[in-house]
XYZ file of C-alpha atoms in Angstrom:
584
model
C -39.786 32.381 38.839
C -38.502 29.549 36.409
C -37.208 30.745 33.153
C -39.885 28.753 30.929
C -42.662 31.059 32.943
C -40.546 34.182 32.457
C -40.698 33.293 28.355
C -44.082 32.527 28.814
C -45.065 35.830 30.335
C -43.384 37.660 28.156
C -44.799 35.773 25.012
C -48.304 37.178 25.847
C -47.000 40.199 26.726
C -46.067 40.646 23.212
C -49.152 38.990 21.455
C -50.932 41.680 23.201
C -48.683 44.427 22.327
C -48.750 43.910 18.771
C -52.222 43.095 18.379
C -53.341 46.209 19.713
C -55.420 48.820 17.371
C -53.079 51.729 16.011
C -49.675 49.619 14.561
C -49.809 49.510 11.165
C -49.525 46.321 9.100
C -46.071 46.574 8.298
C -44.998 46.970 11.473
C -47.108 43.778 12.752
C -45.394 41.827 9.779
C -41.943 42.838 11.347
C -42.730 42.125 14.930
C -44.287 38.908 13.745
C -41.320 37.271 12.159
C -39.154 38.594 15.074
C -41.437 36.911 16.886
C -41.257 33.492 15.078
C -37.181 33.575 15.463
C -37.519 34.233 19.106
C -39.789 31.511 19.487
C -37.184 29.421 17.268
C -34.124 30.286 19.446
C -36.092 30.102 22.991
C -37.054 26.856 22.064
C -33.454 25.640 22.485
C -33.537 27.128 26.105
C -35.365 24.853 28.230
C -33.409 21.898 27.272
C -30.176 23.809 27.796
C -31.480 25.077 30.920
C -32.729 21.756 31.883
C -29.428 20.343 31.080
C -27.394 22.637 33.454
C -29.915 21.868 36.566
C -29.064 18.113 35.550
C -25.564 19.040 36.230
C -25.821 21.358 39.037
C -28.009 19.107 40.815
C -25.422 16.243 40.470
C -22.471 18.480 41.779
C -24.631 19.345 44.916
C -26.081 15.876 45.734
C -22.441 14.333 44.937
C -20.941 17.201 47.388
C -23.736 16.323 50.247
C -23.236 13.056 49.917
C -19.214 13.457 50.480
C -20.307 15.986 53.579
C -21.754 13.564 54.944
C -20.122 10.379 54.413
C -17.108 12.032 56.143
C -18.961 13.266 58.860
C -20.238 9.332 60.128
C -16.541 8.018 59.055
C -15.253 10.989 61.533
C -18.003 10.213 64.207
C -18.463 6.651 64.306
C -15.126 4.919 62.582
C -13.579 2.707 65.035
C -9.831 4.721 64.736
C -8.910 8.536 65.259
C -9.144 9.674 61.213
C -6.535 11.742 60.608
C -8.739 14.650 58.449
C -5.805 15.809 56.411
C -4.523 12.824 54.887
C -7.595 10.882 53.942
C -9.173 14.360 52.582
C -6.205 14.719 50.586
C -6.040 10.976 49.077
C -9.554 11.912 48.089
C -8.424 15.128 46.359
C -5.395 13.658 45.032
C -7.848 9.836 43.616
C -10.197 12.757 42.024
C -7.211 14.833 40.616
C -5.961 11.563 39.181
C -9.209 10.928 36.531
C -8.409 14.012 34.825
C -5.044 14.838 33.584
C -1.634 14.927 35.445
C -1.229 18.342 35.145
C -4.072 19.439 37.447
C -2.574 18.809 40.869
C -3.429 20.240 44.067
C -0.948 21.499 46.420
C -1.149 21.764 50.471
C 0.424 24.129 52.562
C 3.225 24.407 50.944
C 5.609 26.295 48.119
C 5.916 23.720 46.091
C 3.917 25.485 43.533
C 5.687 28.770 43.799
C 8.861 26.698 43.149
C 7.321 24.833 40.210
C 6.416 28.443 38.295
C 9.206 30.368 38.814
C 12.126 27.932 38.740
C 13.723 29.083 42.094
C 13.570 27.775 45.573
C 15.432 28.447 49.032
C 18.357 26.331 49.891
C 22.268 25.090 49.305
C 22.466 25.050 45.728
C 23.157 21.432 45.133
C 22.120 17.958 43.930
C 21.840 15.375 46.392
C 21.597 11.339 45.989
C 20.604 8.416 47.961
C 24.064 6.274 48.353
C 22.903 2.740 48.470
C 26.151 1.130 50.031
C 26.655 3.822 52.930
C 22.577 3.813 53.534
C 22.853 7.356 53.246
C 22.157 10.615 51.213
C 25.326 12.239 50.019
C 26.146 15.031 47.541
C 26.269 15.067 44.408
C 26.416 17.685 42.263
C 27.055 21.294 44.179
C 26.129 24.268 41.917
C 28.307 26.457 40.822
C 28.142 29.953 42.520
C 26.206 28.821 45.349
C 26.199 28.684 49.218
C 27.074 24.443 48.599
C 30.348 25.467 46.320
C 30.736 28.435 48.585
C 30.988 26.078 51.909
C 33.784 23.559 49.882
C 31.264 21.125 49.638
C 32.245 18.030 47.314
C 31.281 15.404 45.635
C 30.502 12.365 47.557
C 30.108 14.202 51.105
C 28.304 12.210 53.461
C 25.312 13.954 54.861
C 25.162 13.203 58.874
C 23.301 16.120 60.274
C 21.836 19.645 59.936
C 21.424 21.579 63.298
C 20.259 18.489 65.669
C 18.971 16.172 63.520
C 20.595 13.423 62.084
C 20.483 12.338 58.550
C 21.741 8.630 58.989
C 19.338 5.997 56.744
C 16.812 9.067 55.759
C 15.742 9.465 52.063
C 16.770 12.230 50.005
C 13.034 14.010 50.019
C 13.684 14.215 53.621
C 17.092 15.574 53.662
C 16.057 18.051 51.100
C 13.347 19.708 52.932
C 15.845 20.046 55.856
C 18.315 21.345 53.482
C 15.476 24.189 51.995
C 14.346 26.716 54.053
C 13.228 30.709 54.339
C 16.324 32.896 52.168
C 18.884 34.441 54.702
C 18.225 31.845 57.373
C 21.303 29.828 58.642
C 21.806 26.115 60.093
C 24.983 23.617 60.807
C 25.917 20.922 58.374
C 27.798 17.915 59.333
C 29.277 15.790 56.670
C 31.790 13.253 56.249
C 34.637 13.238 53.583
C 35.386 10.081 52.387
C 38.342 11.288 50.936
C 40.021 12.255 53.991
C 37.497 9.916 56.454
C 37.388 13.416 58.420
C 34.013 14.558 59.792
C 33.849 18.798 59.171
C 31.266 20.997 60.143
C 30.064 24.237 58.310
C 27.679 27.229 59.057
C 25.664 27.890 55.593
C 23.017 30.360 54.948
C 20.457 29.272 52.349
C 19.447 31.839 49.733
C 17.219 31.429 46.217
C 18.298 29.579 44.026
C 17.546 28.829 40.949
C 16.535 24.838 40.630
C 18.733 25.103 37.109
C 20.997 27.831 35.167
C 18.518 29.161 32.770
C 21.552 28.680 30.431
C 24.490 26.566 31.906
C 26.446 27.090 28.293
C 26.951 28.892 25.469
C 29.471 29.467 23.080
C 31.535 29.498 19.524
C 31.462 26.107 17.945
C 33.372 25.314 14.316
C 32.778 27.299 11.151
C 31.051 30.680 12.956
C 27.935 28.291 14.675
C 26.809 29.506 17.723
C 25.365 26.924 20.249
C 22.969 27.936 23.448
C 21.625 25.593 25.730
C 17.962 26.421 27.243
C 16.951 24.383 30.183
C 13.659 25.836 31.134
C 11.297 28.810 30.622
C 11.388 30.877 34.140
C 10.780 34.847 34.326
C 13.533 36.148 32.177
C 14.962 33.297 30.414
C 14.338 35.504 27.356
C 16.751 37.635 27.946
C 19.243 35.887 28.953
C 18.948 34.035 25.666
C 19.201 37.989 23.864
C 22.230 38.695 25.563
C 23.696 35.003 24.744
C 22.814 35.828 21.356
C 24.321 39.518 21.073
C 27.623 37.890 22.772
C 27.800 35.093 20.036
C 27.320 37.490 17.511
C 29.934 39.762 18.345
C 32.179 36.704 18.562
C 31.649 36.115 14.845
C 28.631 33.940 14.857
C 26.916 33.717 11.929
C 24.714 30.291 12.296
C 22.915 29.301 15.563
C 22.023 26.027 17.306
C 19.479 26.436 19.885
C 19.177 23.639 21.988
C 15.456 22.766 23.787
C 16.355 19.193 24.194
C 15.340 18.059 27.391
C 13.561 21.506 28.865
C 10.042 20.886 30.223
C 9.290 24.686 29.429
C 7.346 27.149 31.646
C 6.238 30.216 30.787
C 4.343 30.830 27.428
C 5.326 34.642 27.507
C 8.946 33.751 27.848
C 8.383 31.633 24.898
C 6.791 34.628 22.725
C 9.512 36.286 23.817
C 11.905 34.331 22.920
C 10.303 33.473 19.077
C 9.972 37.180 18.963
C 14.465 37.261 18.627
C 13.938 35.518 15.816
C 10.627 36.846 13.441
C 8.711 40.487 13.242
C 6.818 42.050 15.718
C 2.630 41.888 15.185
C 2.953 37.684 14.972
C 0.798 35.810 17.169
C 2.764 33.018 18.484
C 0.373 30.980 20.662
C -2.960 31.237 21.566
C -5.327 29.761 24.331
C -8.433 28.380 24.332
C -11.129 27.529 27.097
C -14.094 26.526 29.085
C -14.514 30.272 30.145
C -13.611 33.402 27.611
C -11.006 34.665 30.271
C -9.157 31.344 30.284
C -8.568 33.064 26.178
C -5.529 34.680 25.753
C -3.276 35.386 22.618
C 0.254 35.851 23.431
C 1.824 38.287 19.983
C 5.305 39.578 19.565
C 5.892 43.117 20.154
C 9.419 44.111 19.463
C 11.144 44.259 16.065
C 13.730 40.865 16.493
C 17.512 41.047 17.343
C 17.990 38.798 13.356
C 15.262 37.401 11.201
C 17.537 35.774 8.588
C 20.021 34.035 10.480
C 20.077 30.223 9.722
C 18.257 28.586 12.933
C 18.782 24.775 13.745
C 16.857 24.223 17.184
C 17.571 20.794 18.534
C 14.474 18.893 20.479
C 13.439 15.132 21.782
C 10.893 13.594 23.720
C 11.291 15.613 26.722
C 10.848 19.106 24.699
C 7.596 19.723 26.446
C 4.678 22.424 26.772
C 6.793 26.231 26.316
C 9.488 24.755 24.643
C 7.199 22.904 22.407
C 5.492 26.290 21.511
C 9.189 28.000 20.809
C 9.751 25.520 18.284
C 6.956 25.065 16.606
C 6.013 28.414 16.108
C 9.616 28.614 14.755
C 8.345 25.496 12.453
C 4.975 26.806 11.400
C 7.000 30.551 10.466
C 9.407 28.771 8.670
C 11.803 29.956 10.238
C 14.078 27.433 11.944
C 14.520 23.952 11.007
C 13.567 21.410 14.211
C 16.192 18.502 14.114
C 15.959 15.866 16.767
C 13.190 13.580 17.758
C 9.328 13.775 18.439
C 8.499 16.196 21.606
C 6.425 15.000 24.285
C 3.424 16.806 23.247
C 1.709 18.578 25.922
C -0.917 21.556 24.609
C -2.743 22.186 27.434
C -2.688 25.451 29.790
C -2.444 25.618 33.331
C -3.700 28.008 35.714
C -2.639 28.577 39.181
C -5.217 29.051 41.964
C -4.927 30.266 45.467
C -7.549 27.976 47.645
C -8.352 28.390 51.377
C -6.064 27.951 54.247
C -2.720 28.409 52.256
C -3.178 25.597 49.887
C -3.024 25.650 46.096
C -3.880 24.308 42.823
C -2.389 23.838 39.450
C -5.176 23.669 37.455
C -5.772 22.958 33.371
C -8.310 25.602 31.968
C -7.249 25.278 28.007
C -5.163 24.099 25.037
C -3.192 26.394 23.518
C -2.533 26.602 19.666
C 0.518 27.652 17.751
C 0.699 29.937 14.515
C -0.350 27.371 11.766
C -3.354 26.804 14.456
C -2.464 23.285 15.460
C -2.863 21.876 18.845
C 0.140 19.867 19.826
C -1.432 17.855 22.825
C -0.440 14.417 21.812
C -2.547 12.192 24.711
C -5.962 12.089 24.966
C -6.957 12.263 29.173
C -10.868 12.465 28.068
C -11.672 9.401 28.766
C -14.446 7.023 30.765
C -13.700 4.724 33.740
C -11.417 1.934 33.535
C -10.084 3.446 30.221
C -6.207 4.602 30.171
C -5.150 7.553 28.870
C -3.370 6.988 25.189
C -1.349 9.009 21.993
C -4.123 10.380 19.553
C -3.832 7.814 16.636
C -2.422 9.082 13.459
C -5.788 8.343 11.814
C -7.064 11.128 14.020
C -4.681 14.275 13.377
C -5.127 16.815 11.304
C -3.122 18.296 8.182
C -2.193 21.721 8.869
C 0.613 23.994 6.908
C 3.374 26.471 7.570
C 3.755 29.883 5.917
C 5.550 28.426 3.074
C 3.164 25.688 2.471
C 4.639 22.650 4.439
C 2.549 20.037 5.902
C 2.508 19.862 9.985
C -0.145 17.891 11.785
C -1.791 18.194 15.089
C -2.066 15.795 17.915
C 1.317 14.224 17.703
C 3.771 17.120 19.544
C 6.207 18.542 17.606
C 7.775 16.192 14.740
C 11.199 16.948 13.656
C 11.603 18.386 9.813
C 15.028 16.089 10.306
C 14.623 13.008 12.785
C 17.894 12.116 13.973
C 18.134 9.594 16.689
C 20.320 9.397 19.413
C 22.669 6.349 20.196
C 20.810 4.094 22.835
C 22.294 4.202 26.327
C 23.385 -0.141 26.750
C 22.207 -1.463 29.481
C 25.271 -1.924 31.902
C 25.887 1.123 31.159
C 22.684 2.454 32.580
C 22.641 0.275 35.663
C 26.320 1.384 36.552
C 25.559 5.547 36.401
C 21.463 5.044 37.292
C 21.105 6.191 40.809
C 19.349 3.394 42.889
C 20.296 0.989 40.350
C 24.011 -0.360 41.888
C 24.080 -1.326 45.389
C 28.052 -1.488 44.974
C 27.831 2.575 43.845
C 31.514 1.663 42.469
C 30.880 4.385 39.020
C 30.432 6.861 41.499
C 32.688 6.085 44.298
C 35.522 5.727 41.597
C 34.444 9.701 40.462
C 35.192 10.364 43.990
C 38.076 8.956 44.439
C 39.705 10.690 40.871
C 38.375 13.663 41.949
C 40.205 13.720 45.641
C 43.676 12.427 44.010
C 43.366 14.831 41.452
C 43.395 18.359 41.807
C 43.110 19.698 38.612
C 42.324 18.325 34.833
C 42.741 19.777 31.410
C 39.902 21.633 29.813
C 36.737 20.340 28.606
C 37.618 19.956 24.936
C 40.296 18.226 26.228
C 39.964 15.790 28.498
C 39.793 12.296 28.188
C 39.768 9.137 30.838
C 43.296 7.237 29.467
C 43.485 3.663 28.553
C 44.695 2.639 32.421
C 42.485 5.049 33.540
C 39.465 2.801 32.207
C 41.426 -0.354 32.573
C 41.626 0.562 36.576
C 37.889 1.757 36.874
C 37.024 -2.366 34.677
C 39.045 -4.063 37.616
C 37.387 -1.738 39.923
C 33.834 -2.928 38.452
C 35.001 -6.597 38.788
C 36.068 -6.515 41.969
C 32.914 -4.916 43.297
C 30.831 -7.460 42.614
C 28.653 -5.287 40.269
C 25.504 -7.111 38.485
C 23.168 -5.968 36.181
C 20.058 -7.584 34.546
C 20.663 -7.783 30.350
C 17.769 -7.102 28.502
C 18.611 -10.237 25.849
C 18.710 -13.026 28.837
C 15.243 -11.622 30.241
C 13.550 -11.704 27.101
C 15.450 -15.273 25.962
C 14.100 -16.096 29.258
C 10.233 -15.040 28.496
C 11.030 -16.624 24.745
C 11.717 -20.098 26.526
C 8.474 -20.129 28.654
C 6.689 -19.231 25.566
C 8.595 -21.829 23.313
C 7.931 -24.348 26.068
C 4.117 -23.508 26.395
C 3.074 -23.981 23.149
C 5.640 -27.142 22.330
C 8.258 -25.492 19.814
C 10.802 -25.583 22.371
C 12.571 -29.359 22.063
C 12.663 -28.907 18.202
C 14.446 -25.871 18.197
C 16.659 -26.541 21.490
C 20.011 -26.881 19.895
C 19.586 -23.335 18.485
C 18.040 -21.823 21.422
C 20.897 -22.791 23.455
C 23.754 -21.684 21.449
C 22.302 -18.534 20.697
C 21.350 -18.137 24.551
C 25.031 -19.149 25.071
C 25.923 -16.012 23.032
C 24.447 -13.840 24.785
C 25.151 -15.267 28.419
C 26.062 -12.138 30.985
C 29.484 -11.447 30.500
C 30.867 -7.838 32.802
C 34.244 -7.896 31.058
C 33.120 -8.506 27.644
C 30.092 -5.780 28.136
C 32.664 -3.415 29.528
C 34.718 -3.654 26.835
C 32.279 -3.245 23.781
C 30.572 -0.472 25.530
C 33.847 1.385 26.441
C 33.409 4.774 24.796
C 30.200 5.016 26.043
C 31.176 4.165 29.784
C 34.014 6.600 29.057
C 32.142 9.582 28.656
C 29.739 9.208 31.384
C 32.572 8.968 33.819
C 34.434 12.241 31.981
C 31.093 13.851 32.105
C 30.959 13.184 36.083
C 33.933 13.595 36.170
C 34.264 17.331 34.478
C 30.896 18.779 36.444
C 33.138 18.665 39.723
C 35.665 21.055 38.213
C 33.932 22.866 35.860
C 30.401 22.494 36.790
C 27.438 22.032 34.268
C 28.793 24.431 31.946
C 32.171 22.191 31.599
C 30.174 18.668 31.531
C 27.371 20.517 28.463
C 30.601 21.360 26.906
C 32.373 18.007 26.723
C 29.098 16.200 26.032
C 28.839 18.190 22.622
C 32.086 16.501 21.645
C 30.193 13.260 21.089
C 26.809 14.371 20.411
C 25.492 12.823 17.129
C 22.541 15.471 16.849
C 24.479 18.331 17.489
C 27.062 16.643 14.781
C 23.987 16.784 12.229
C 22.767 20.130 13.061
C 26.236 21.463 12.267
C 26.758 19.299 9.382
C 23.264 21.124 7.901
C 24.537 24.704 8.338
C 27.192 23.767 6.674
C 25.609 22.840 3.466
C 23.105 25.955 3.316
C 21.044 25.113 0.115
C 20.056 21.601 1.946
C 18.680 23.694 4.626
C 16.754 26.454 2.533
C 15.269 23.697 0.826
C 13.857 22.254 4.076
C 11.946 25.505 4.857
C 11.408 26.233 0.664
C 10.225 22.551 -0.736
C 9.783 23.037 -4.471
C 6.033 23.258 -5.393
C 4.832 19.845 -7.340
C-alpha cells in the first residue's frame, strides 16, 4: 500500500473513533488537537517521501542503464574488453567527483597498509637512478632485514629470484621487493663502490612504513623534543614512554613535533591529548549521514603532566589526526601551536570490505574538535566543471578556546605563532629532487663519501669541510648539471607579455640589464646557496650511519622553528600570555 493511503486510512479510522457516542467532550477536545498536529506533521511526509522515490528511482535507472551499457560494449565492441580495467576507470572517474579521500581499492592490501602503518618487505627506501636507468637503494632502515643483509646506499637493484630489475620503475621493484612476512627470495645488486655484483638471501617481515618516533631527546635548558611521524596503533604510547624517559632525564619543557605527519588514527590522537589534559574531555567528535557514522572519542585516564609548558610544532602537511592533536591542544589551551597553517582535512573515513576481496576507503563524516570547529579547509561539494577550492575567509566561523581566544573554522589549524621556514632555492631543489637531475651527481657524490669513509663524528658534530664542498662544486661542474631558475622563466613570460602589449622597446635597456643579472650562473648559485646545499648533503650523508634518528638530529641544528619554539620556553611569561591574553 503507498504511505499517503496508509495516512489516509488511518485518518478515518480516527474520525470515526472519536466521534463515536460515549467519549466525553474533553476527551474529543484532546484527540482533536492531536489530531490537527498529526495532520500538520504528516503533511510534510508525502513530499519527503516523494523526494526519496525521486532519488531512489534515479540510483536504479542510472544503475540499469550502466548494466546494460556494459553488457552491448562487452557483446558487440569490436576488441576483447578487458572487464577489470575499464570497470575500474569507471569506479575510479566516479570516485574522482567526490573527494580524494574516498578511494576504492582492488584485490589488494594496500588499504591494510594505509591504516595500520606496516607492510611486508626489506625495510628500505628505494629510488629511480636516472643515469644508470635503474632503481637503486636509498635509504635502508635501521633494524631491518635491508640493514640486516649490508645493504647500502646506492646498491644497484639487478634482480630478485629470476626476474630482472634492469630499466623497471620503482612501483614495480617494490611490489617484488613486498611480499607475505617470513617468506624468502634472492637479491642481486651491484656495488658501485666496489663495481662487485653480490648476492643475498633475505626474508621479508612487517615493517613499519616509518618509526612511529625516529628521535627523541634532551635539547638546551631542560626542553625535551619528540618527533611524531604518524598516528598507527600504539603511537600513543610510545609517545608516554618518550615522555617518562625525557622526564627522568631532567626535562622540564617539551617540543612536540607534528610537522609533516599525515596522522591516522583519531583514538591514537585522544590518546595522545589525553598525556597532556584530564580525563572526562571530549577531544573530537564525528558527525554523519547515518547516526552510527557518530562517534565521540573522550579521554579516559588521568594525564602523565597537565602543567608542563607544551610548544607543538606543525606546517602544511600536519593533516587529519595530527590536526585534531593540536588543535584540541589549542582549543584547551593547553599548548601553544608554532609553525605554519595545517593542511586542513576534517573529514572521517571509513573502511569497507566489498565483494571479491576488494575494498574501499570511504568518507562518512567531519569530525569536530573541543571548541566545536570543523577544520576541513576545501570545499569538494561542488557541481560539474567546478574545482574543488579553500573555504574563503568570508565564510569561516569565529569560535573560542577555554580561555576565551578566537579560533575559526574552515581554514585547518592556524598557528598562535606563524613562523616560516627558509625557502628551499631552486638549484638546490633540482640537485637533491629525485627525478629532477639526470647527472644524479648530489647523490652519487653521497655514495662515494660514504664508501671512502667508514666512520664520521656524531650528529651534533658533523659538518661537510670547506674542500669537502669545494670538491662536491667541481664535481657539480663537471657533470654537466642544469637546472631551470625560476627568475629567467618568469623574465621570460615578462618579455612575451612586455612585447604583446608594446612596453617592451621603451623599457629594453632595463629589461636587459636586469635579465643580465639574473642570467643562470652554477658557480655563483652554488656559492650563495652553500649552507643550504651543505646540510642536505650532511643530512644524506648522516642517515647512512646513523639512520633517521641521526639525520632528525642534525637537521634540528639549523631548524629556524625549532630555534623559536625554544627561544619561547625560554621566556615563560611570553608564552602564558599566548594561552592567557589580557581581557579588553
Amino acid at each position: 500500500m503507498h504511505p499517503q493511503s496508509s495516512y489516509d486510512f488511518a485518518f478515518i479510522l480516527f474520525l470515526i473513533i472519536i466521534n463515536r457516542p460515549g467519549y466525553c467532550n474533553a476527551i474529543v477536545l484532546i484527540m482533536k488537537k492531536i489530531l490537527s498536529l498529526l495532520v500538520a506533521l504528516i503533511s510534510f511526509f508525502p513530499s519527503y517521501s516523494q523526494e526519496k522515490e525521486d532519488h531512489n528511482f534515479e540510483v536504479a535507472k542510472n544503475l540499469e542503464i550502466f548494466n546494460v551499457l556494459f553488457k552491448n560494449l562487452d557483446m558487440m565492441y569490436v576488441d576483447t574488453i578487458d572487464a577489470n580495467r575499464l570497470i575500474g576507470t569507471g569506479i575510479n572517474a566516479m570516485l574522482q567527483q567526490l573527494d580524494p579521500y574516498t578511494v576504492y581499492y582492488p584485490e589488494s592490501n594496500d588499504l591494510k597498509a594505509f591504516i595500520t602503518g606496516k607492510y611486508a618487505g626489506i625495510g628500505a627506501v628505494i629510488r629511480y637512478h636516472m643515469k644508470r636507468k635503474n632503481a637503486v637503494i636509498d635509504e635502508p632502515y635501521f633494524n631491518t632485514p635491508s640493514q640486516e643483509a649490508g645493504l647500502k646506499k646506492g646498491d644497484v637493484i639487478l634482480s630478485i629470484d629470476d626476474s630482472t630489475m634492469a630499466g623497471k620503475d620503482t612501483k614495480y621493484v617494490s611490489e617484488h621487493l613486498r611480499g607475505d612476512a617470513g617468506t624468502s627470495f634472492m637479491l642481486k645488486i651491484l656495488r658501485p663502490s666496489t663495481n662487485k655484483i653480490m648476492q643475498m638471501k633475505i626474508t621479508r617481515r612487517t615493517i613499519q612504513q616509518m618509526p612511529t618516533i625516529p628521535y627523541y631527546g634532551m635539547r638546551e635548558d631542560s626542553i625535551g623534543y619528540i618527533y611524531l611521524t604518524q598516528f598507527v596503533e600504539g603511537c600513543a604510547k610510545e609517545v608516554r614512554r618518550a615522555f617518562i624517559d625525557l622526564k627522568k632525564q631532567g626535562m622540564k619543557k617539551l617540543v612536540l613535533d607534528l610537522r609533516n605527519n599525515g596522522g591516522g588514527s583519531e583514538q591514537e590522537a585522544a590518546n595522545l591529548v589525553n598525556l597532556f589534559v584530564p580525563r572526562g574531555i571530549t577531544v573530537v567528535s564525528n558527525r554523519g549521514k547515518l547516526p552510527r557514522s557518530n562517534h565521540e572519542y573522550k579521554t579516559t585516564v588521568e594525564p602523565l603532566d597537565s602543567v608542563m609548558p607544551v610548544v607543538v610544532l606543525v606546517n602544511d602537511a600536519t593533516a587529519s589526526s595530527s590536526e585534531i592533536t593540536s588543535g584540541a591542544l589549542q582549543d584547551l589551551d593547553r599548548a601553544v601551536i608554532l609553525g605554519t597553517r595545517t593542511y586542513g582535512k576534517g573529514l572521517v573515513q571509513l573502511p569497507m570490505d566489498l565483494p571479491y576481496n576488494t575494498q574501499m576507503k570511504l568518507t562518512t563524516g567531519k569530525y569536530y574538535i573541543p571548541s566545536g570547529r570543523c577544520i576541513q579547509a576545501i570545499n569538494y561539494k561542488r557541481g560539474v566543471g567546478e574545482v574543488a577550492d579553500h573555504i574563503p575567509d568570508s565564510l569561516t566561523h569565529v569560535f573560542y578556546t577555554c580561555n576565551g581566544r578566537e579560533v575559526r573554522d574552515g581554514c585547518g589549524i592556524m598557528p598562535d605563532v606563524e613562523v616560516r621556514p627558509d625557502s628551499l632555492p631552486n638549484i638546490a631543489y633540482y640537485l637533491s629532487a629525485s627525478g629532477h637531475d639526470s647527472t644524479e651527481v648530489m647523490f652519487d657524490y653521497v655514495v662515494d663519501y660514504i664508501s671512502s669513509h667508514p666512520t664520521i663524528p656524531h650528529p651534533s658534530e658533523f659538518s661537510i669541510s670547506d674542500a669537502e664542498y669545494e670538491d662536491f662544486c667541481q664535481r657539480v661542474i663537471k657533470s654537466g648539471f642544469t637546472y631551470d631558475p625560476e627568475s629567467e622563466k618568469a623574465m621570460k613570460s615578462l618579455k612575451k607579455l612586455m612585447e604583446f602589449e608594446g612596453y617592451y622597446e621603451d623599457a629594453r635597456p632595463e629589461f636587459e640589464a636586469l635579465a643580465k643579472k639574473l642570467e643562470h650562473n652554477l658557480e655563483r648559485d652554488l656559492k650563495r646557496h652553500q649552507d643550504v646545499i651543505r646540510n642536505i648533503l650532511a643530512d644524506d650523508i648522516i642517515s647512512a650511519y646513523y639512520y633517521q634518528s641521526g639525520a632528525v638530529e642534525y637537521s634540528l641544528k639549523h631548524d629556524k622553528q625549532m630555534k623559536e619554539a625554544c627561544r619561547l620556553l625560554n621566556h615563560l611569561d611570553e608564552y602564558h600570555r599566548l594561552l592567557h591574553p589580557a581581557k579588553p
